[in-house]
mmCIF file of C-alpha atoms and ligand atoms in Angstrom:
data_model
loop_
_atom_site.group_PDB
_atom_site.id
_atom_site.type_symbol
_atom_site.label_atom_id
_atom_site.label_comp_id
_atom_site.label_asym_id
_atom_site.label_seq_id
_atom_site.Cartn_x
_atom_site.Cartn_y
_atom_site.Cartn_z
ATOM 1 C CA MET A 1 20.706 -4.806 -11.947
ATOM 2 C CA THR A 2 17.460 -3.734 -13.374
ATOM 3 C CA VAL A 3 14.291 -3.624 -11.231
ATOM 4 C CA LEU A 4 10.843 -3.083 -12.475
ATOM 5 C CA VAL A 5 8.493 -1.737 -10.101
ATOM 6 C CA THR A 6 4.789 -1.429 -11.091
ATOM 7 C CA GLY A 7 2.336 1.337 -9.534
ATOM 8 C CA GLY A 8 5.298 3.131 -8.705
ATOM 9 C CA ALA A 9 3.677 6.557 -8.760
ATOM 10 C CA GLY A 10 1.420 5.482 -6.225
ATOM 11 C CA PHE A 11 2.102 5.782 -2.395
ATOM 12 C CA ILE A 12 4.154 2.742 -1.324
ATOM 13 C CA GLY A 13 5.440 2.151 -5.084
ATOM 14 C CA ALA A 14 6.852 5.963 -4.990
ATOM 15 C CA ASN A 15 8.712 5.437 -1.522
ATOM 16 C CA PHE A 16 10.090 1.883 -2.766
ATOM 17 C CA ILE A 17 11.632 3.903 -5.516
ATOM 18 C CA PHE A 18 13.319 6.486 -3.518
ATOM 19 C CA TYR A 19 14.328 4.026 -1.195
ATOM 20 C CA TRP A 20 15.730 1.792 -3.815
ATOM 21 C CA LEU A 21 17.846 4.398 -5.528
ATOM 22 C CA ASN A 22 19.379 5.601 -2.443
ATOM 23 C CA ALA A 23 19.955 1.934 -1.033
ATOM 24 C CA HIS A 24 21.391 0.387 -4.452
ATOM 25 C CA PRO A 25 23.279 3.053 -6.357
ATOM 26 C CA GLY A 26 24.213 1.875 -9.579
ATOM 27 C CA ASP A 27 20.812 -0.247 -10.230
ATOM 28 C CA ARG A 28 18.190 0.889 -12.888
ATOM 29 C CA MET A 29 14.686 1.178 -12.108
ATOM 30 C CA VAL A 30 11.665 1.241 -14.433
ATOM 31 C CA CYS A 31 8.417 2.384 -13.234
ATOM 32 C CA LEU A 32 5.465 1.243 -14.961
ATOM 33 C CA ASP A 33 2.054 2.706 -13.799
ATOM 34 C CA ARG A 34 -1.211 3.475 -15.483
ATOM 35 C CA LEU A 35 -1.301 6.827 -13.700
ATOM 36 C CA THR A 36 -5.078 6.268 -12.397
ATOM 37 C CA TYR A 37 -6.820 8.685 -9.950
ATOM 38 C CA ALA A 38 -3.994 7.259 -7.328
ATOM 39 C CA GLY A 39 -1.073 7.727 -9.419
ATOM 40 C CA ASN A 40 0.773 10.907 -9.606
ATOM 41 C CA LEU A 41 3.742 11.579 -11.836
ATOM 42 C CA SER A 42 4.412 14.649 -9.649
ATOM 43 C CA THR A 43 5.486 12.658 -6.818
ATOM 44 C CA LEU A 44 8.175 10.891 -8.814
ATOM 45 C CA ARG A 45 9.691 14.470 -9.554
ATOM 46 C CA PRO A 46 12.665 14.066 -7.691
ATOM 47 C CA VAL A 47 13.890 11.030 -9.687
ATOM 48 C CA LEU A 48 12.239 11.351 -13.102
ATOM 49 C CA GLU A 49 15.455 13.084 -14.648
ATOM 50 C CA ARG A 50 17.902 10.573 -13.108
ATOM 51 C CA PRO A 51 19.805 8.579 -15.943
ATOM 52 C CA GLU A 52 19.123 5.409 -14.018
ATOM 53 C CA PHE A 53 15.300 5.894 -13.777
ATOM 54 C CA ARG A 54 12.520 5.317 -16.412
ATOM 55 C CA PHE A 55 8.890 6.012 -16.263
ATOM 56 C CA VAL A 56 6.272 4.045 -18.716
ATOM 57 C CA LYS A 57 2.869 5.036 -18.661
ATOM 58 C CA ALA A 58 1.205 1.739 -19.035
ATOM 59 C CA ASP A 59 -1.666 -0.759 -17.829
ATOM 60 C CA ILE A 60 -0.394 -3.961 -16.395
ATOM 61 C CA CYS A 61 -3.148 -5.757 -18.004
ATOM 62 C CA ASP A 62 -1.732 -4.539 -21.449
ATOM 63 C CA ARG A 63 0.047 -7.879 -22.561
ATOM 64 C CA GLU A 64 1.587 -6.381 -25.558
ATOM 65 C CA THR A 65 2.931 -3.420 -23.699
ATOM 66 C CA LEU A 66 4.560 -6.129 -21.146
ATOM 67 C CA ASP A 67 6.358 -7.898 -23.718
ATOM 68 C CA ARG A 68 7.624 -4.738 -25.603
ATOM 69 C CA LEU A 69 8.844 -3.552 -22.023
ATOM 70 C CA PHE A 70 10.438 -7.022 -20.963
ATOM 71 C CA GLU A 71 11.901 -7.259 -24.589
ATOM 72 C CA GLU A 72 13.706 -4.011 -23.878
ATOM 73 C CA GLU A 73 14.730 -4.042 -20.477
ATOM 74 C CA HIS A 74 14.981 -7.748 -19.565
ATOM 75 C CA PRO A 75 14.320 -6.649 -15.894
ATOM 76 C CA GLU A 76 16.147 -8.796 -13.204
ATOM 77 C CA ALA A 77 13.432 -8.139 -10.431
ATOM 78 C CA VAL A 78 9.727 -7.262 -10.919
ATOM 79 C CA VAL A 79 8.009 -5.871 -7.753
ATOM 80 C CA ASN A 80 4.162 -5.721 -8.182
ATOM 81 C CA PHE A 81 2.396 -2.826 -6.342
ATOM 82 C CA ALA A 82 0.105 -1.971 -9.016
ATOM 83 C CA ALA A 83 -3.263 -2.264 -7.473
ATOM 84 C CA GLU A 84 -6.467 -0.647 -6.828
ATOM 85 C CA SER A 85 -5.933 -0.039 -2.982
ATOM 86 C CA HIS A 86 -8.973 1.405 -1.299
ATOM 87 C CA VAL A 87 -11.521 -0.670 0.351
ATOM 88 C CA ASP A 88 -14.326 1.844 0.285
ATOM 89 C CA ARG A 89 -13.848 2.243 -3.387
ATOM 90 C CA SER A 90 -13.913 -1.746 -3.950
ATOM 91 C CA ILE A 91 -17.593 -1.738 -2.217
ATOM 92 C CA GLU A 92 -18.810 1.002 -4.641
ATOM 93 C CA ASP A 93 -17.256 -0.621 -7.659
ATOM 94 C CA PRO A 94 -15.912 -4.081 -7.412
ATOM 95 C CA GLU A 95 -14.949 -4.768 -11.070
ATOM 96 C CA VAL A 96 -11.692 -2.771 -11.664
ATOM 97 C CA PHE A 97 -10.260 -4.512 -8.501
ATOM 98 C CA LEU A 98 -10.757 -7.700 -10.483
ATOM 99 C CA ARG A 99 -9.293 -6.524 -13.571
ATOM 100 C CA THR A 100 -6.384 -4.973 -11.894
ATOM 101 C CA ASN A 101 -5.710 -6.778 -8.981
ATOM 102 C CA VAL A 102 -6.304 -10.279 -10.423
ATOM 103 C CA MET A 103 -5.980 -9.957 -14.106
ATOM 104 C CA GLY A 104 -3.478 -7.510 -13.819
ATOM 105 C CA THR A 105 -1.053 -9.624 -11.768
ATOM 106 C CA ALA A 106 -1.774 -12.776 -13.871
ATOM 107 C CA ALA A 107 -0.357 -10.715 -16.774
ATOM 108 C CA LEU A 108 2.749 -9.777 -15.204
ATOM 109 C CA LEU A 109 3.423 -13.438 -13.893
ATOM 110 C CA ASP A 110 2.894 -14.457 -17.618
ATOM 111 C CA ALA A 111 5.295 -12.071 -18.806
ATOM 112 C CA CYS A 112 8.018 -12.922 -16.167
ATOM 113 C CA ARG A 113 7.596 -16.564 -17.158
ATOM 114 C CA LYS A 114 7.808 -15.928 -20.683
ATOM 115 C CA TYR A 115 11.175 -13.719 -20.278
ATOM 116 C CA GLY A 116 12.710 -15.781 -17.683
ATOM 117 C CA THR A 117 12.847 -13.265 -15.149
ATOM 118 C CA PRO A 118 14.981 -14.250 -12.242
ATOM 119 C CA ARG A 119 12.793 -12.883 -9.335
ATOM 120 C CA PHE A 120 9.004 -11.706 -8.867
ATOM 121 C CA HIS A 121 7.698 -10.351 -5.612
ATOM 122 C CA GLN A 122 3.813 -9.536 -4.985
ATOM 123 C CA VAL A 123 3.162 -6.863 -2.707
ATOM 124 C CA SER A 124 -0.006 -8.086 -0.832
ATOM 125 C CA THR A 125 -1.789 -7.118 2.330
ATOM 126 C CA ASP A 126 -2.838 -8.510 5.583
ATOM 127 C CA GLU A 127 -6.362 -7.909 4.881
ATOM 128 C CA VAL A 128 -6.274 -11.360 2.900
ATOM 129 C CA TYR A 129 -6.658 -12.939 6.661
ATOM 130 C CA GLY A 130 -9.849 -11.194 7.099
ATOM 131 C CA ASP A 131 -10.139 -9.786 10.571
ATOM 132 C CA LEU A 132 -9.547 -10.511 14.520
ATOM 133 C CA PRO A 133 -12.223 -10.127 17.283
ATOM 134 C CA LEU A 134 -11.919 -7.084 19.563
ATOM 135 C CA ASP A 135 -11.736 -8.958 22.709
ATOM 136 C CA ARG A 136 -9.043 -11.511 21.957
ATOM 137 C CA PRO A 137 -5.851 -9.372 22.005
ATOM 138 C CA GLU A 138 -3.403 -12.456 22.057
ATOM 139 C CA LEU A 139 -4.767 -13.523 18.204
ATOM 140 C CA ARG A 140 -2.302 -12.200 15.539
ATOM 141 C CA PHE A 141 -2.399 -13.377 11.779
ATOM 142 C CA THR A 142 0.665 -15.679 10.776
ATOM 143 C CA GLU A 143 1.496 -16.816 7.251
ATOM 144 C CA THR A 144 -0.333 -20.149 7.807
ATOM 145 C CA THR A 145 -3.625 -18.261 8.863
ATOM 146 C CA ASN A 146 -6.611 -19.421 6.611
ATOM 147 C CA LEU A 147 -7.411 -16.579 4.056
ATOM 148 C CA HIS A 148 -10.979 -15.356 4.867
ATOM 149 C CA ALA A 149 -11.203 -12.072 2.913
ATOM 150 C CA SER A 150 -13.895 -9.448 3.795
ATOM 151 C CA SER A 151 -14.336 -6.969 1.200
ATOM 152 C CA PRO A 152 -14.017 -7.114 -2.711
ATOM 153 C CA TYR A 153 -10.352 -5.400 -2.317
ATOM 154 C CA SER A 154 -9.204 -8.284 0.033
ATOM 155 C CA ALA A 155 -10.609 -10.817 -1.912
ATOM 156 C CA SER A 156 -8.865 -9.700 -5.137
ATOM 157 C CA LYS A 157 -5.622 -9.297 -3.336
ATOM 158 C CA ALA A 158 -6.085 -12.925 -1.899
ATOM 159 C CA SER A 159 -6.919 -14.291 -5.712
ATOM 160 C CA ALA A 160 -3.566 -12.934 -6.874
ATOM 161 C CA ASP A 161 -1.585 -14.490 -3.771
ATOM 162 C CA LEU A 162 -3.216 -17.802 -4.715
ATOM 163 C CA LEU A 163 -2.202 -17.168 -8.166
ATOM 164 C CA THR A 164 1.485 -16.324 -7.576
ATOM 165 C CA LEU A 165 1.636 -19.408 -5.213
ATOM 166 C CA ALA A 166 0.254 -21.778 -8.154
ATOM 167 C CA TYR A 167 3.095 -20.522 -10.218
ATOM 168 C CA CYS A 168 5.534 -21.307 -7.689
ATOM 169 C CA ARG A 169 4.333 -24.817 -7.290
ATOM 170 C CA THR A 170 3.250 -25.402 -11.053
ATOM 171 C CA TYR A 171 6.216 -23.884 -12.777
ATOM 172 C CA GLY A 172 8.748 -23.711 -10.101
ATOM 173 C CA PHE A 173 8.213 -19.644 -10.873
ATOM 174 C CA PRO A 174 10.760 -17.602 -8.578
ATOM 175 C CA GLY A 175 8.287 -15.658 -6.487
ATOM 176 C CA THR A 176 7.532 -14.226 -2.912
ATOM 177 C CA ILE A 177 4.870 -12.630 -1.422
ATOM 178 C CA SER A 178 4.596 -10.067 1.626
ATOM 179 C CA ARG A 179 1.642 -9.417 3.502
ATOM 180 C CA CYS A 180 2.004 -5.990 5.285
ATOM 181 C CA SER A 181 -0.195 -4.162 7.667
ATOM 182 C CA ASN A 182 -1.487 -0.485 7.350
ATOM 183 C CA ASN A 183 1.275 1.966 6.068
ATOM 184 C CA TYR A 184 1.330 5.513 6.651
ATOM 185 C CA GLY A 185 4.180 8.140 5.577
ATOM 186 C CA PRO A 186 4.631 10.747 2.915
ATOM 187 C CA CYS A 187 2.812 10.496 -0.308
ATOM 188 C CA GLN A 188 0.010 8.758 0.982
ATOM 189 C CA PHE A 189 -3.208 9.443 -1.229
ATOM 190 C CA PRO A 190 -5.666 11.456 1.076
ATOM 191 C CA GLU A 191 -8.652 9.137 0.777
ATOM 192 C CA LYS A 192 -6.864 7.249 3.260
ATOM 193 C CA LEU A 193 -7.519 7.491 7.168
ATOM 194 C CA ILE A 194 -4.182 9.131 8.212
ATOM 195 C CA PRO A 195 -3.869 11.704 5.305
ATOM 196 C CA LEU A 196 -7.487 12.271 4.959
ATOM 197 C CA MET A 197 -7.546 13.395 8.681
ATOM 198 C CA ILE A 198 -4.760 15.457 8.619
ATOM 199 C CA ALA A 199 -5.974 17.322 5.365
ATOM 200 C CA ASN A 200 -9.520 17.829 6.954
ATOM 201 C CA ALA A 201 -8.124 19.051 9.886
ATOM 202 C CA LEU A 202 -5.563 21.555 8.275
ATOM 203 C CA GLN A 203 -9.034 22.843 6.857
ATOM 204 C CA ASN A 204 -10.944 22.701 9.866
ATOM 205 C CA LYS A 205 -13.289 20.370 8.330
ATOM 206 C CA PRO A 206 -15.271 17.432 9.864
ATOM 207 C CA LEU A 207 -13.033 14.270 10.706
ATOM 208 C CA PRO A 208 -15.283 11.413 9.790
ATOM 209 C CA VAL A 209 -14.627 8.259 11.999
ATOM 210 C CA TYR A 210 -16.771 5.391 10.758
ATOM 211 C CA GLY A 211 -18.926 3.287 13.495
ATOM 212 C CA THR A 212 -17.828 3.357 16.740
ATOM 213 C CA GLY A 213 -14.271 4.143 16.269
ATOM 214 C CA LYS A 214 -13.185 0.930 17.829
ATOM 215 C CA ASN A 215 -12.059 -0.740 14.932
ATOM 216 C CA VAL A 216 -7.976 -1.550 15.235
ATOM 217 C CA ARG A 217 -5.189 -1.408 12.613
ATOM 218 C CA ASP A 218 -1.607 -2.051 13.134
ATOM 219 C CA TRP A 219 0.488 0.886 11.721
ATOM 220 C CA LEU A 220 3.987 0.812 9.711
ATOM 221 C CA TYR A 221 5.653 3.333 8.631
ATOM 222 C CA VAL A 222 6.356 2.926 4.737
ATOM 223 C CA GLU A 223 9.836 3.013 4.765
ATOM 224 C CA ASP A 224 10.045 -0.112 6.843
ATOM 225 C CA HIS A 225 7.892 -1.631 4.579
ATOM 226 C CA CYS A 226 10.235 -0.881 1.756
ATOM 227 C CA ARG A 227 13.314 -2.017 3.760
ATOM 228 C CA ALA A 228 11.433 -5.690 4.287
ATOM 229 C CA ILE A 229 10.377 -5.960 0.494
ATOM 230 C CA ASP A 230 14.324 -5.531 -0.210
ATOM 231 C CA LEU A 231 15.485 -8.111 1.969
ATOM 232 C CA ILE A 232 12.818 -10.456 0.759
ATOM 233 C CA LEU A 233 13.835 -9.971 -2.774
ATOM 234 C CA ARG A 234 17.409 -10.453 -1.715
ATOM 235 C CA LYS A 235 17.436 -12.871 0.969
ATOM 236 C CA GLY A 236 13.860 -14.385 1.105
ATOM 237 C CA ARG A 237 12.961 -18.017 0.103
ATOM 238 C CA ILE A 238 11.064 -18.673 -3.406
ATOM 239 C CA GLY A 239 7.534 -19.682 -2.742
ATOM 240 C CA GLU A 240 7.145 -18.278 0.597
ATOM 241 C CA VAL A 241 4.893 -15.703 2.196
ATOM 242 C CA TYR A 242 6.375 -13.178 4.665
ATOM 243 C CA ASN A 243 3.745 -11.052 7.067
ATOM 244 C CA ILE A 244 5.233 -7.414 7.957
ATOM 245 C CA GLY A 245 3.566 -5.698 10.696
ATOM 246 C CA GLY A 246 4.512 -2.492 12.814
ATOM 247 C CA ASP A 247 3.576 -3.868 16.596
ATOM 248 C CA CYS A 248 1.561 -0.701 16.760
ATOM 249 C CA GLU A 249 -2.060 -1.580 17.070
ATOM 250 C CA LEU A 250 -4.311 1.611 17.519
ATOM 251 C CA GLU A 251 -7.964 2.251 17.540
ATOM 252 C CA ASN A 252 -9.229 4.458 15.106
ATOM 253 C CA ILE A 253 -10.381 6.947 17.416
ATOM 254 C CA ALA A 254 -6.969 7.189 19.352
ATOM 255 C CA LEU A 255 -5.327 7.598 16.122
ATOM 256 C CA VAL A 256 -7.471 10.696 15.141
ATOM 257 C CA ARG A 257 -7.380 12.046 18.604
ATOM 258 C CA ARG A 258 -3.664 11.998 18.173
ATOM 259 C CA ILE A 259 -3.421 13.692 14.959
ATOM 260 C CA CYS A 260 -5.961 16.367 16.615
ATOM 261 C CA ARG A 261 -3.233 16.953 19.353
ATOM 262 C CA GLU A 262 -0.314 17.078 16.950
ATOM 263 C CA LEU A 263 -1.798 19.671 14.657
ATOM 264 C CA GLY A 264 -3.446 21.854 17.781
ATOM 265 C CA LYS A 265 -6.610 21.032 16.543
ATOM 266 C CA PRO A 266 -9.818 20.599 18.663
ATOM 267 C CA GLU A 267 -11.493 17.026 19.080
ATOM 268 C CA SER A 268 -14.953 18.742 18.253
ATOM 269 C CA LEU A 269 -14.018 18.471 14.617
ATOM 270 C CA ILE A 270 -14.336 14.569 15.244
ATOM 271 C CA THR A 271 -17.675 13.243 13.531
ATOM 272 C CA TYR A 272 -19.081 9.939 13.729
ATOM 273 C CA VAL A 273 -20.441 8.577 10.541
ATOM 274 C CA ALA A 274 -22.030 5.637 9.145
ATOM 275 C CA ASP A 275 -20.133 2.495 9.219
ATOM 276 C CA ARG A 276 -18.046 0.991 6.479
ATOM 277 C CA LYS A 277 -20.156 -2.127 5.051
ATOM 278 C CA GLY A 278 -18.062 -5.380 6.237
ATOM 279 C CA HIS A 279 -16.033 -3.322 8.305
ATOM 280 C CA ASP A 280 -13.265 -5.476 9.388
ATOM 281 C CA LEU A 281 -12.805 -5.001 13.413
ATOM 282 C CA ARG A 282 -8.866 -5.588 14.116
ATOM 283 C CA TYR A 283 -5.930 -6.693 11.971
ATOM 284 C CA ALA A 284 -2.711 -7.744 14.194
ATOM 285 C CA ILE A 285 0.150 -9.102 12.463
ATOM 286 C CA ASP A 286 2.809 -11.560 13.619
ATOM 287 C CA SER A 287 5.857 -10.792 11.648
ATOM 288 C CA GLY A 288 8.052 -13.354 13.368
ATOM 289 C CA LYS A 289 8.921 -15.467 10.210
ATOM 290 C CA LEU A 290 10.496 -12.278 8.619
ATOM 291 C CA ARG A 291 12.321 -11.054 11.998
ATOM 292 C CA HIS A 292 13.926 -14.359 12.511
ATOM 293 C CA GLU A 293 14.854 -15.557 8.916
ATOM 294 C CA LEU A 294 15.842 -12.287 7.513
ATOM 295 C CA GLY A 295 16.714 -10.243 10.352
ATOM 296 C CA TRP A 296 13.966 -7.149 9.838
ATOM 297 C CA ARG A 297 12.511 -5.246 12.337
ATOM 298 C CA PRO A 298 10.668 -1.610 12.174
ATOM 299 C CA GLU A 299 13.214 0.984 12.790
ATOM 300 C CA THR A 300 10.576 4.170 13.037
ATOM 301 C CA GLY A 301 8.540 4.081 16.049
ATOM 302 C CA PHE A 302 5.024 5.724 15.765
ATOM 303 C CA GLU A 303 6.165 9.023 17.777
ATOM 304 C CA GLU A 304 8.580 9.730 15.000
ATOM 305 C CA GLY A 305 6.814 8.200 11.867
ATOM 306 C CA ILE A 306 3.334 10.060 12.667
ATOM 307 C CA ARG A 307 5.767 13.566 13.250
ATOM 308 C CA ASN A 308 7.517 12.913 10.016
ATOM 309 C CA THR A 309 4.102 12.182 8.009
ATOM 310 C CA ILE A 310 2.317 15.418 9.507
ATOM 311 C CA ARG A 311 5.618 17.418 8.679
ATOM 312 C CA TRP A 312 5.580 16.299 5.138
ATOM 313 C CA TYR A 313 1.881 17.206 4.534
ATOM 314 C CA LEU A 314 2.522 20.451 6.264
ATOM 315 C CA GLU A 315 5.381 21.051 4.019
ATOM 316 C CA ASN A 316 3.829 19.679 0.925
ATOM 317 C CA ARG A 317 0.375 21.123 0.895
ATOM 318 C CA ASP A 318 0.585 22.068 -2.935
ATOM 319 C CA TRP A 319 0.865 18.271 -3.333
ATOM 320 C CA TRP A 320 -2.468 17.538 -1.631
ATOM 321 C CA VAL A 321 -4.369 20.467 -2.209
ATOM 322 C CA GLU A 322 -4.072 19.896 -6.138
ATOM 323 C CA ILE A 323 -5.424 16.307 -5.578
ATOM 324 C CA ILE A 324 -8.603 17.361 -3.161
ATOM 325 C CA SER A 325 -9.442 20.181 -5.682
ATOM 326 C CA GLY A 326 -9.744 17.651 -8.838
ATOM 327 C CA GLU A 327 -11.825 14.748 -9.415
ATOM 328 C CA TYR A 328 -11.477 13.740 -5.521
ATOM 329 C CA ARG A 329 -13.848 16.312 -4.704
ATOM 330 C CA ASP A 330 -16.819 14.365 -6.279
ATOM 331 C CA TYR A 331 -15.545 11.092 -4.784
ATOM 332 C CA TYR A 332 -15.470 12.810 -1.306
ATOM 333 C CA GLU A 333 -19.012 14.495 -1.678
ATOM 334 C CA LYS A 334 -20.090 10.617 -3.079
ATOM 335 C CA MET A 335 -18.856 9.020 -0.080
ATOM 336 C CA TYR A 336 -19.175 11.599 2.670
ATOM 337 C CA GLY A 337 -21.889 13.974 1.636
ATOM 338 C CA ASN A 338 -24.755 12.237 3.066
ATOM 339 C CA ARG A 339 -23.134 9.568 5.302
HETATM 340 P P1 LIG B 401 -2.022 3.413 -4.332
HETATM 341 O O1 LIG B 401 -3.322 3.320 -4.572
HETATM 342 O O2 LIG B 401 -1.503 4.457 -3.807
HETATM 343 O O3 LIG B 401 -1.015 3.300 -5.606
HETATM 344 C C1 LIG B 401 -1.569 2.455 -6.457
HETATM 345 C C2 LIG B 401 -0.708 2.762 -7.795
HETATM 346 O O4 LIG B 401 -1.127 1.480 -8.829
HETATM 347 C C3 LIG B 401 -1.076 3.798 -8.460
HETATM 348 O O5 LIG B 401 -0.166 4.941 -8.860
HETATM 349 C C4 LIG B 401 -2.051 3.634 -9.547
HETATM 350 O O6 LIG B 401 -1.661 4.329 -10.712
HETATM 351 C C5 LIG B 401 -1.364 2.086 -10.145
HETATM 352 N N1 LIG B 401 -2.250 1.280 -10.824
HETATM 353 C C6 LIG B 401 -3.268 1.277 -10.450
HETATM 354 N N2 LIG B 401 -3.782 0.192 -11.177
HETATM 355 C C7 LIG B 401 -2.872 0.129 -12.295
HETATM 356 C C8 LIG B 401 -2.884 -0.646 -13.557
HETATM 357 N N3 LIG B 401 -3.848 -1.504 -14.093
HETATM 358 N N4 LIG B 401 -1.867 -0.875 -14.306
HETATM 359 C C9 LIG B 401 -0.546 0.075 -13.731
HETATM 360 N N5 LIG B 401 -0.868 0.669 -12.638
HETATM 361 C C10 LIG B 401 -1.793 0.759 -11.988
HETATM 362 O O7 LIG B 401 -1.606 2.101 -3.255
HETATM 363 P P2 LIG B 401 -0.535 1.894 -2.103
HETATM 364 O O8 LIG B 401 -1.222 2.274 -1.110
HETATM 365 O O9 LIG B 401 0.819 2.277 -2.726
HETATM 366 O O10 LIG B 401 -0.285 0.136 -2.487
HETATM 367 C C11 LIG B 401 0.412 -0.162 -3.293
HETATM 368 C C12 LIG B 401 0.257 -1.863 -3.075
HETATM 369 O O11 LIG B 401 0.552 -2.101 -1.522
HETATM 370 C C13 LIG B 401 -0.952 -2.450 -3.514
HETATM 371 O O12 LIG B 401 -0.742 -3.611 -4.045
HETATM 372 C C14 LIG B 401 -1.617 -2.433 -2.047
HETATM 373 O O13 LIG B 401 -2.689 -3.587 -1.928
HETATM 374 C C15 LIG B 401 -0.398 -2.875 -1.042
HETATM 375 N N6 LIG B 401 -0.684 -2.774 0.372
HETATM 376 C C16 LIG B 401 -0.929 -1.462 0.824
HETATM 377 C C17 LIG B 401 -0.778 -1.226 1.902
HETATM 378 C C18 LIG B 401 -1.171 0.199 2.654
HETATM 379 O O14 LIG B 401 -1.524 0.337 3.979
HETATM 380 N N7 LIG B 401 -1.378 1.111 1.929
HETATM 381 C C19 LIG B 401 -0.489 -2.219 2.950
HETATM 382 C C20 LIG B 401 -0.357 -3.317 2.687
HETATM 383 C C21 LIG B 401 -0.413 -3.624 1.391
HETATM 384 O O1 LIG B 402 -4.033 -3.223 6.283
HETATM 385 C C1 LIG B 402 -3.574 -2.926 4.972
HETATM 386 C C2 LIG B 402 -4.482 -2.080 4.218
HETATM 387 O O2 LIG B 402 -4.700 -0.918 4.635
HETATM 388 C C3 LIG B 402 -4.206 -2.011 2.784
HETATM 389 O O3 LIG B 402 -3.933 -3.439 1.931
HETATM 390 C C4 LIG B 402 -5.017 -0.996 2.175
HETATM 391 O O4 LIG B 402 -4.619 -0.791 0.803
HETATM 392 C C5 LIG B 402 -5.116 0.075 2.739
HETATM 393 O O5 LIG B 402 -6.070 1.065 2.157
HETATM 394 C C6 LIG B 402 -5.393 -0.031 4.046
HETATM 395 O O6 LIG B 402 -6.749 -0.369 4.133
HETATM 396 P P1 LIG B 402 -7.765 -0.146 5.587
HETATM 397 O O7 LIG B 402 -9.069 -0.068 5.152
HETATM 398 O O8 LIG B 402 -7.198 -0.510 7.106
HETATM 399 O O9 LIG B 402 -7.356 1.569 5.467
HETATM 400 P P2 LIG B 402 -8.274 3.128 5.329
HETATM 401 O O10 LIG B 402 -7.033 4.126 5.797
HETATM 402 O O11 LIG B 402 -9.173 3.004 4.249
HETATM 403 O O12 LIG B 402 -9.096 3.088 6.727
HETATM 404 C C7 LIG B 402 -8.266 2.729 7.774
HETATM 405 C C8 LIG B 402 -9.248 2.504 9.079
HETATM 406 O O13 LIG B 402 -10.078 3.901 9.168
HETATM 407 C C9 LIG B 402 -10.460 1.511 8.775
HETATM 408 O O14 LIG B 402 -10.725 0.930 10.194
HETATM 409 C C10 LIG B 402 -11.590 2.489 8.418
HETATM 410 C C11 LIG B 402 -11.390 3.765 9.130
HETATM 411 N N1 LIG B 402 -11.727 5.051 8.415
HETATM 412 C C12 LIG B 402 -11.391 5.097 7.209
HETATM 413 C C13 LIG B 402 -11.481 6.396 6.549
HETATM 414 C C14 LIG B 402 -10.952 6.920 5.094
HETATM 415 C C15 LIG B 402 -12.587 6.154 8.908
HETATM 416 O O15 LIG B 402 -13.049 5.889 10.173
HETATM 417 N N2 LIG B 402 -12.961 7.179 8.397
HETATM 418 C C16 LIG B 402 -12.384 7.329 6.918
HETATM 419 O O16 LIG B 402 -12.784 8.544 6.579
#
């Protein structure tokens, strides 16, 4: 079958392409990506020359290009990873988040309807549920938890979810949604917590922890996320939402200390900086539905996952050094310079 992956030059999309081509030999994959600051064609180098792979540089908001591509490829499944994904950037400049995450998803939904695409999957996030208090460890997000987004990023993702569900109900559209917790692993852009801390530690630069460092995130190794999406695409029920989580809650400060230990760097590099505006306190995902209905469970524990990740950044220094020496330098200065 032909699978169209949008946003495949980013972190999770690229890992999904590698995973899929390995798990489903014979399938054709088309990757559509606008190559924003977060998209990196060099990440896809291992598959670029493969005959079953095609890369198209385009914007998911560009309906004419989508028409042409759907006419040429007739994908049997579309998986939408394309998004503006960084909360801090959404606080600085929400507009592009609305454009890509909401209008872009709408354009894809319409293309799938127009060409009768048999399956569409929207890659969403646990952030659509808002946050949980730090003193109620028994609480977790389920698929029926109310949407209560905190940031422009999460509000845009929640909007895309609602639109997808509305298409399922109104048009009998063959869509599914997954809401996943924080991913980590190879090829993650160094603006996100784990790669930022690894890159800074390796350069003996300060490790900027927001606020008290007590905020909690639930971490999942990226390949486990990819396997979950595969299962949902093939066996999930149309019109349904599936939570995906790692059952691995960690305070940010504990995670940063762990990275220092793994790299043999002193904790004196840790620097507390001004908090993120509206900073979500805790995310915790109940993925019981996915586990019971589809038999999914995470296969990579945190010990193994964080070591693989650190090893990847050590072995692929050129990949992230090139990024942090480009326009990322201005971003870093703007976000962290006077923080
Ligand atoms: P990323 O920022 O690393 O990659 C996003 C990709 O989308 C980039 O390649 C970028 O070039 C592309 N893109 C952006 N705007 C586009 C547009 N208008 N048209 C075409 N391509 C465009 O993001 P990621 O971390 O890989 O996240 C992928 C998806 O998974 C997102 O939808 C995100 O909301 C969701 N998600 C991420 C996490 C996480 O922890 N990273 C967790 C849960 C869900
Ligand atoms: O939960 C899923 C979400 O996880 C995804 O939907 C988002 O696309 C993804 O970016 C991620 O969002 P977070 O805001 O949780 O990730 P981030 O890596 O930006 O931050 C993780 C935590 O670390 C958060 O509490 C803020 C904190 N942090 C982050 C950075 C970049 C710091 O303390 N210092 C930093 O420099």
